[in-house]
Short mmCIF file of C-alpha atoms and ligand atoms in Angstrom, two decimals:
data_model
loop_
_atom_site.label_atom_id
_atom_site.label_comp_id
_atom_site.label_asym_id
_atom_site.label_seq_id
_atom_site.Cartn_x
_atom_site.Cartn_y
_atom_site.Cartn_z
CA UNK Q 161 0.00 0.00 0.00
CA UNK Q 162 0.90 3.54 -0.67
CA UNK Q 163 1.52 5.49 2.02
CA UNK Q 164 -0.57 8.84 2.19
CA UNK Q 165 -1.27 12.22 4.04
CA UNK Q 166 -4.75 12.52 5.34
CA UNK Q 167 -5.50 16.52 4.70
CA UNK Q 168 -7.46 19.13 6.87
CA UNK Q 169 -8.48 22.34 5.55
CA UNK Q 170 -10.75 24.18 8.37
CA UNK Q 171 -12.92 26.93 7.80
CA UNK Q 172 -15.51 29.41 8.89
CA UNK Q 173 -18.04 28.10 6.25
CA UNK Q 174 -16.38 25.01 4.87
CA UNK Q 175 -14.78 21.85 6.86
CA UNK Q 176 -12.84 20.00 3.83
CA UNK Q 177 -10.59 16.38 4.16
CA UNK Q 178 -9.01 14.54 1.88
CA UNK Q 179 -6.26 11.87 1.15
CA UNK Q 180 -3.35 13.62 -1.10
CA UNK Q 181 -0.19 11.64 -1.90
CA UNK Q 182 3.61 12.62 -0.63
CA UNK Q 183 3.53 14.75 -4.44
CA UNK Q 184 0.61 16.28 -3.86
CA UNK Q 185 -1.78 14.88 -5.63
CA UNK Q 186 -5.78 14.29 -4.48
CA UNK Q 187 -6.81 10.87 -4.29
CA UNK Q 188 -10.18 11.91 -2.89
CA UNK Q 189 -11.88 14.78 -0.92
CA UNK Q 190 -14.80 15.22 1.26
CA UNK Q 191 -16.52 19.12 2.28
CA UNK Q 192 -19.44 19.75 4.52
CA UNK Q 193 -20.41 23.40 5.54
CA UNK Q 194 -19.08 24.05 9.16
CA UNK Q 195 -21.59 24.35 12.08
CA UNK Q 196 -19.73 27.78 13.11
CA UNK Q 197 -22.56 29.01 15.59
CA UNK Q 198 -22.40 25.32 17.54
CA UNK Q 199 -20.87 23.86 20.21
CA UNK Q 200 -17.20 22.85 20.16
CA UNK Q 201 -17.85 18.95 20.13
CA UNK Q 202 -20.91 19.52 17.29
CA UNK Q 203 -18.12 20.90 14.78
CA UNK Q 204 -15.80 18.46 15.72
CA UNK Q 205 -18.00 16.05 14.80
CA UNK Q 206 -18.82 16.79 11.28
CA UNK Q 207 -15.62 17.15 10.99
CA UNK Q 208 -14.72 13.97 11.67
CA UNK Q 209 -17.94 13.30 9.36
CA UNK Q 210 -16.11 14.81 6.39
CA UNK Q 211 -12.64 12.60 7.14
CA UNK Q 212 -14.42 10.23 7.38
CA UNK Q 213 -16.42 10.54 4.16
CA UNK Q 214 -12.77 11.18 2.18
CA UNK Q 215 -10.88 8.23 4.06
CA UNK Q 216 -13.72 5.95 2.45
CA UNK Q 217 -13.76 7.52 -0.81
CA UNK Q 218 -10.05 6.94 -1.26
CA UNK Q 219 -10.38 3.06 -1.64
CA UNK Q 220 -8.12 0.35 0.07
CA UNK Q 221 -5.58 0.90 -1.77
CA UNK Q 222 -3.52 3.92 0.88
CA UNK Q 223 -2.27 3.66 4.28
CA UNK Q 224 -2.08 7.09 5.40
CA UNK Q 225 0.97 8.07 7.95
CA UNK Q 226 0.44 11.20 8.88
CA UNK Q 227 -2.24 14.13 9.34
CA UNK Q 228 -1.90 17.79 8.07
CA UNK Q 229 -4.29 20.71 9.56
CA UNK Q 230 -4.98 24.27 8.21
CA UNK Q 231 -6.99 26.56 10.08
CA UNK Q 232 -7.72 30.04 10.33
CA UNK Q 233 -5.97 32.21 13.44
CA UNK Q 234 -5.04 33.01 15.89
CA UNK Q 235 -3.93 29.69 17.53
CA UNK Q 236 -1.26 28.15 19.95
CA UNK Q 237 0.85 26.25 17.72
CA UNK Q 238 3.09 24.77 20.05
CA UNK Q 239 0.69 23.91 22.15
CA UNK Q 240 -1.68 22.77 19.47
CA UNK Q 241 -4.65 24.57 20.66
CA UNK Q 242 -7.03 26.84 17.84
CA UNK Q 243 -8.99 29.71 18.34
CA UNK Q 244 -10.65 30.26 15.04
CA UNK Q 245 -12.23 33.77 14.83
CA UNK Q 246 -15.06 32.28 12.59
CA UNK Q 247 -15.43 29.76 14.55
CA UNK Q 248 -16.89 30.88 18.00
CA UNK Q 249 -17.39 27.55 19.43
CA UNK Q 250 -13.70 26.62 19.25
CA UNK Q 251 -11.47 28.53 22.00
CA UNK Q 252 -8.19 26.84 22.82
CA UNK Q 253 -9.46 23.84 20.97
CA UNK Q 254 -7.27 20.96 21.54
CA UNK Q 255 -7.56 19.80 17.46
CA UNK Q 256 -4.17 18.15 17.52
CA UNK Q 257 -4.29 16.13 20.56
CA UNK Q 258 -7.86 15.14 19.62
CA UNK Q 259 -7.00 14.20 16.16
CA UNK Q 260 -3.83 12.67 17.22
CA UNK Q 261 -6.19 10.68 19.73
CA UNK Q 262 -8.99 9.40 17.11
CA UNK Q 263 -6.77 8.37 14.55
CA UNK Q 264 -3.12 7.70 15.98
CA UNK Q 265 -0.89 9.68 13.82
CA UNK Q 266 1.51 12.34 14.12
CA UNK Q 267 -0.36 15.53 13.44
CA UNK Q 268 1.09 18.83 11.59
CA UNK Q 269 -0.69 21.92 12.78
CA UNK Q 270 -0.58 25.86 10.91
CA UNK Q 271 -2.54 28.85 10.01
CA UNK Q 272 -3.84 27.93 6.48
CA UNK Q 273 -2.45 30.97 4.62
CA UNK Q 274 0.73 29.80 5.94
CA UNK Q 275 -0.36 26.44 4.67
CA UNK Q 276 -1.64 27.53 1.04
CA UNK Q 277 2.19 29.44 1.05
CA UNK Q 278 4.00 26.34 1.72
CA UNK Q 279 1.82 23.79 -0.87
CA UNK Q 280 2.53 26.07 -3.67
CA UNK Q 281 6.36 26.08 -2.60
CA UNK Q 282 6.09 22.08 -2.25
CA UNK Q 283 3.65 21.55 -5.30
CA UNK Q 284 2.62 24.42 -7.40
CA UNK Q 285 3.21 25.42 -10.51
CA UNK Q 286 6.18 27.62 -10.11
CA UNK Q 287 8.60 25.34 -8.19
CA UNK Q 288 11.53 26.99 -9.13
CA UNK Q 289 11.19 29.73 -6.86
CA UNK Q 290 12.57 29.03 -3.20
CA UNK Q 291 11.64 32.50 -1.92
CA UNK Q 292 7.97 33.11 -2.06
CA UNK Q 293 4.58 34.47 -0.83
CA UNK Q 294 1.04 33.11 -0.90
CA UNK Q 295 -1.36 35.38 -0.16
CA UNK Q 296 -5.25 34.37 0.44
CA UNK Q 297 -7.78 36.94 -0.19
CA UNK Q 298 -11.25 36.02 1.02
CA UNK Q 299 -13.11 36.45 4.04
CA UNK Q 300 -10.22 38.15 5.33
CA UNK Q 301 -6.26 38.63 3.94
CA UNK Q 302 -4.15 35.87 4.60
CA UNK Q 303 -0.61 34.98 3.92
CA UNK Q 304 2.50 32.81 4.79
CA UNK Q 305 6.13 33.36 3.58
CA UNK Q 306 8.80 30.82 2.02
CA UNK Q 307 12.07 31.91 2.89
CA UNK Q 308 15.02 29.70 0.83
CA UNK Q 309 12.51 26.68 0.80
CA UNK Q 310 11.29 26.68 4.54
CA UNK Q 311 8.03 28.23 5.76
CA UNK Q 312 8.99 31.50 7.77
CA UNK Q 313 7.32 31.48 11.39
CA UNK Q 314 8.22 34.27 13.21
CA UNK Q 315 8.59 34.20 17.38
CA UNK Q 316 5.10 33.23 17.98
CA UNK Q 317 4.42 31.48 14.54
CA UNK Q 318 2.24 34.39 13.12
CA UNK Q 319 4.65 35.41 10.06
CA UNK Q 320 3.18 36.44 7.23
CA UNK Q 321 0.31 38.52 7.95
CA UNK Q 322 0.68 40.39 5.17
CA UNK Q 323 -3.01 41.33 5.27
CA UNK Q 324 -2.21 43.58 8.14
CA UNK Q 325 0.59 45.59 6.48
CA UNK Q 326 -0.73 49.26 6.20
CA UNK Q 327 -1.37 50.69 2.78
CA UNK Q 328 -3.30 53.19 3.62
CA UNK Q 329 -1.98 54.96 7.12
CA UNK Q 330 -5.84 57.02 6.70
CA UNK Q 331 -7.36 54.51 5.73
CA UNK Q 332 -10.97 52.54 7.39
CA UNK Q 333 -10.68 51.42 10.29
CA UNK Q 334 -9.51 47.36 10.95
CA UNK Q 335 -10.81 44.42 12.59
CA UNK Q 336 -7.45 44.55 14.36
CA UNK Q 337 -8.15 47.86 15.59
CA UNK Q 338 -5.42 49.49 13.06
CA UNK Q 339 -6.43 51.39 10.47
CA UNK Q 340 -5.82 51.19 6.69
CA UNK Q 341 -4.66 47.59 6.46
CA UNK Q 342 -4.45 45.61 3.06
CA UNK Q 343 -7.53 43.30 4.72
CA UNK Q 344 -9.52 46.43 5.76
CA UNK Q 345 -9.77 47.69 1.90
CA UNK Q 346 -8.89 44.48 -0.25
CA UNK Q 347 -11.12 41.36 1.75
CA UNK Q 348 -14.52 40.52 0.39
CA UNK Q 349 -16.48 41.66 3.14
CA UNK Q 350 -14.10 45.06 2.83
CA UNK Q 351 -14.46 45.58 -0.43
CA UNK Q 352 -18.67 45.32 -0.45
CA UNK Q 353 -18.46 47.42 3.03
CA UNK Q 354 -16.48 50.30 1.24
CA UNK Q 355 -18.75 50.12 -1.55
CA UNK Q 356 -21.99 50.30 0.71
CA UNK Q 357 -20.81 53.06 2.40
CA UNK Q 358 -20.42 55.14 -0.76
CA UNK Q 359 -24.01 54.26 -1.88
CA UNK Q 360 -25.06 56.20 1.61
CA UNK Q 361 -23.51 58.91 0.62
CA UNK Q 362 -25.48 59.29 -2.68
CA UNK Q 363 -22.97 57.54 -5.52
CA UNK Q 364 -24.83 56.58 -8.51
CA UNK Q 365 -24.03 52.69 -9.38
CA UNK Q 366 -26.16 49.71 -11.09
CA UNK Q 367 -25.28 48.32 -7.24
CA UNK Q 368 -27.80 51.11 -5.28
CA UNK Q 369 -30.89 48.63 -6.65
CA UNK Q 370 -29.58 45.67 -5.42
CA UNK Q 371 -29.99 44.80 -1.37
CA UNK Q 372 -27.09 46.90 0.23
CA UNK Q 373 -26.60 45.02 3.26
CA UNK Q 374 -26.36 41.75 2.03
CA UNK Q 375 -23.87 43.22 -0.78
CA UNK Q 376 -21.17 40.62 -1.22
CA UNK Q 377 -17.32 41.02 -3.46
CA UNK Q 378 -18.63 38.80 -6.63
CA UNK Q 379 -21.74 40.86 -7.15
CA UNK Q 380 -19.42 44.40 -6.74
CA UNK Q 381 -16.64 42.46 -9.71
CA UNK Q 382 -20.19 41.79 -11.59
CA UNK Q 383 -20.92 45.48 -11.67
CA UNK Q 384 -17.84 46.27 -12.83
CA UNK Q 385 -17.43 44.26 -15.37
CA UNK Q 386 -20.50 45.93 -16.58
CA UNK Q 387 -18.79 48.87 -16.56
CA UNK Q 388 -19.80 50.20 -13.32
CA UNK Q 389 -17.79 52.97 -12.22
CA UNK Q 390 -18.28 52.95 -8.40
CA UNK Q 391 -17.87 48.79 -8.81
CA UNK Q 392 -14.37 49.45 -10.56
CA UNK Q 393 -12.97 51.77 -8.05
CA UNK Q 394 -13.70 49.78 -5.14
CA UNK Q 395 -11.72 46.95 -7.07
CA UNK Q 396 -9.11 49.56 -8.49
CA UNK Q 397 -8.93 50.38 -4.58
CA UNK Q 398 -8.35 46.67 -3.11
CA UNK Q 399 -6.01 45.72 -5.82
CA UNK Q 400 -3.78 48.84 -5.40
CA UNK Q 401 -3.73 48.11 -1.73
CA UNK Q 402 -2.71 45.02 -2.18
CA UNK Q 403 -0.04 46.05 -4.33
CA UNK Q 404 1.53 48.28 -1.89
CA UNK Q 405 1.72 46.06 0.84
CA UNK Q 406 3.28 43.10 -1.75
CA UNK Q 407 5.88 45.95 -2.69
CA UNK Q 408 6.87 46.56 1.18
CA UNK Q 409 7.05 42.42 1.51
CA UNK Q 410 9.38 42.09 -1.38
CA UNK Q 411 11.63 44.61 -0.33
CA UNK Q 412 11.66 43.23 3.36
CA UNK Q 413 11.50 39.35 2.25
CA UNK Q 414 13.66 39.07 -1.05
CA UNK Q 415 11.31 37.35 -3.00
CA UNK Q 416 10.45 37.50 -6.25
CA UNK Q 417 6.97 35.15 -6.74
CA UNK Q 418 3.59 35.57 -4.77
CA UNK Q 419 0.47 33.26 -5.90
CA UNK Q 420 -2.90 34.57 -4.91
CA UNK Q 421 -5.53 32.34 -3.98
CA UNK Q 422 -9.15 32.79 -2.17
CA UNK Q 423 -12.49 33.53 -3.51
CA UNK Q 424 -11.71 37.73 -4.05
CA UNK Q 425 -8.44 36.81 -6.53
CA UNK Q 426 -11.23 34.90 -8.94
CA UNK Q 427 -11.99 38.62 -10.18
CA UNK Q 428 -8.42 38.32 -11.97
CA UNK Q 429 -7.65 41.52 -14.27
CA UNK Q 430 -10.26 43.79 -12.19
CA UNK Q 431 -7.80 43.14 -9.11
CA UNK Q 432 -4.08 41.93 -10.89
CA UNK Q 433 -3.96 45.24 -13.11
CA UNK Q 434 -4.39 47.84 -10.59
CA UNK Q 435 -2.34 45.18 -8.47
CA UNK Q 436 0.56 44.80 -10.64
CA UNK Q 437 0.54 48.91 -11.28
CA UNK Q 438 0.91 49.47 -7.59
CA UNK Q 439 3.20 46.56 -7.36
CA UNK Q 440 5.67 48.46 -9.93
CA UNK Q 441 5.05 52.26 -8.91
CA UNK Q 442 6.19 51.03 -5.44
CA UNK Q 443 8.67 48.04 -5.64
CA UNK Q 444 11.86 50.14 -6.99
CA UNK Q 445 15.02 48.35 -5.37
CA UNK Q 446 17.44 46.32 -7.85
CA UNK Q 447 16.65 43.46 -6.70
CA UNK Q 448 12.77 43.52 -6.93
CA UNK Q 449 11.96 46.00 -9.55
CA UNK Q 450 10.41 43.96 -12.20
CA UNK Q 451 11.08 41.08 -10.78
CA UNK Q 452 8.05 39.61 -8.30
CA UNK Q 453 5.54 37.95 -10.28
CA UNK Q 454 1.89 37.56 -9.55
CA UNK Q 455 0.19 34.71 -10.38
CA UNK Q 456 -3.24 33.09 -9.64
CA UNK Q 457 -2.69 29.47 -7.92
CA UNK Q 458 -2.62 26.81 -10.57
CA UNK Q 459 -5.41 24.85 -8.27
CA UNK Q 460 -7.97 27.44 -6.34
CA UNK Q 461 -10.50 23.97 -6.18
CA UNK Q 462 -8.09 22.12 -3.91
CA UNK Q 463 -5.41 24.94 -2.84
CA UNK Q 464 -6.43 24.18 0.89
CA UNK Q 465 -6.43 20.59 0.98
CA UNK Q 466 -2.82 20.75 -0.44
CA UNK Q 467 -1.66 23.13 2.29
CA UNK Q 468 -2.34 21.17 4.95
CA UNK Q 469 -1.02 17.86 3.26
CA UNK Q 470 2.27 20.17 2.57
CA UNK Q 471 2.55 20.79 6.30
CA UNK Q 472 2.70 16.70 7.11
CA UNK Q 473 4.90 16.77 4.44
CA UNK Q 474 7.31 18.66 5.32
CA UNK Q 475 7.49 17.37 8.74
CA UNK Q 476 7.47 14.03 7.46
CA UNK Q 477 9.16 13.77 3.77
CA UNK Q 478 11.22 17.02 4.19
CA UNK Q 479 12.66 17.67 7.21
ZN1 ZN J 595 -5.45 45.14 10.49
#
């Protein structure tokens, strides 16, 4: 038999498993929505559900060794304990030694930006680069850093929050309390809030007919493709702020490749151009001036899953 990584991905409106081989590639997959507003032990359960569900799907034919977890922050790595802000029910949740308990295998634990950064180092397209950031843009902004091939942690394993870089030192205010931060102008929820606020004020757009408060990112990229003009600054807006803050990482970091993943990034050219202008206007050292690429992840369907598998993996095949 083959040996295997069983693969968590963990988040505030979808639990996901699968089994993914030591390359990286899905043998199967599982997703159920997660019961955020439950009790701790309810959303453990359906997860265990879901791994279950992908464990059978996978067939006979893999023994599976070892267990890799992504979940949103903040969390206790060493101490294996996750606090998921979407997640209300789970506060110091013990997910490693409970997983370690139900299934008896060594268990690899991370934020899942960090994750995402370290699967597209281990199995993306764009392997030749051993210096490298993956940035998430969904719910919130998310990221993890690969420093000459290992995944950067920092002194209390939160490196790479790139979403809280400042772009905008006036900016609106952040669920972090700071103000102007990539996440608090580029998320989805950011992006539809900055919009709705706009529409208060009076701004003509094909958007002020449509419910305001349930206004989401993918209706605002919808607008603009129609050639909304409020739609396309808001997105003109996120990307540029997400260019600034990739041109302060590249300087600090040295790298010269960051893959975007996470729901917002599927508006491609409405967020990469005013992305990539920012990204030049403000990256002007030698050794990053035209030189960090931005590229979509090869595999937004399964980018998760292969995160976590890539933190097992690493642990395990890669150490
Ligand atoms: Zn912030």
């Amino acid at each position: 038999m083959a040996e295997a990584i069983l693969a968590i991905d963990i988040g505030g409106t979808k639990l996901a498993a699968g089994v993914v081989t030591p390359l990286g590639e899905i043998v199967s997959s599982a997703q159920s929505p997660t019961p955020n507003r439950e009790h701790a032990d309810t959303v453990y359960a359906a997860l265990q559900e879901t791994i279950q569900r992908a464990l059978l799907s996978a067939g006979g034919g893999w023994s599976v060794a070892s267990i890799g977890v992504g979940v949103g922050g903040p969390m206790r790595v060493r101490e294996g304990l996750v606090s998921p802000l979407n997640i209300p029910g789970w506060r110091d949740f013990p997910i490693v030694a409970r997983l370690r308990a139900d299934h008896g295998l060594p268990v690899a634990l991370d934020n899942d930006a960090k994750a995402f950064a370290l699967g597209e180092y281990l199995y993306g397209a764009d392997r030749d680069h051993s210096d490298l950031m993956g940035v998430v843009v969904s719910t919130g902004v998310g990221g993890g850093i690969v420093s000459h091939g290992r995944l950067l942690h920092g002194r209390t394993f939160n490196a790479g929050h790139v979403g809280h870089m400042v772009a905008e030192p006036d900016g609106p205010g952040c669920i972090c309390g700071g103000r102007g931060c990539v996440e608090a102008i580029a998320s989805g929820p950011s992006i539809a809030r900055l919009i709705r606020s706009q529409l208060r004020q009076g701004r003509e757009s094909i958007l002020a007919n449509s419910a305001p408060e349930s206004l989401t990112a993918r209706q605002v990229a919808e607008a603009a493709r129609a050639g909304d003009e409020l739609a396309r600054e808001g997105f003109d807006r996120a990307g540029r702020a997400l260019g600034v803050g990739f041109a302060g990482a590249a300087a600090l970091l040295d790298i010269d490749l960051i893959v975007l993943g996470g729901g917002v990034s599927n508006a491609g050219d409405l967020l990469m151009q005013p992305l990539r202008a920012a990204l030049a206007e403000h990256a002007r050292l030698d050794y990053i001036r035209d030189q960090v690429e931005v590229v979509p992840t090869t595999n937004p369907q399964h980018a998760g899953l292969i995160g976590a598998a890539a933190l097992a993996a690493q642990e395990q095949y890669h150490p």
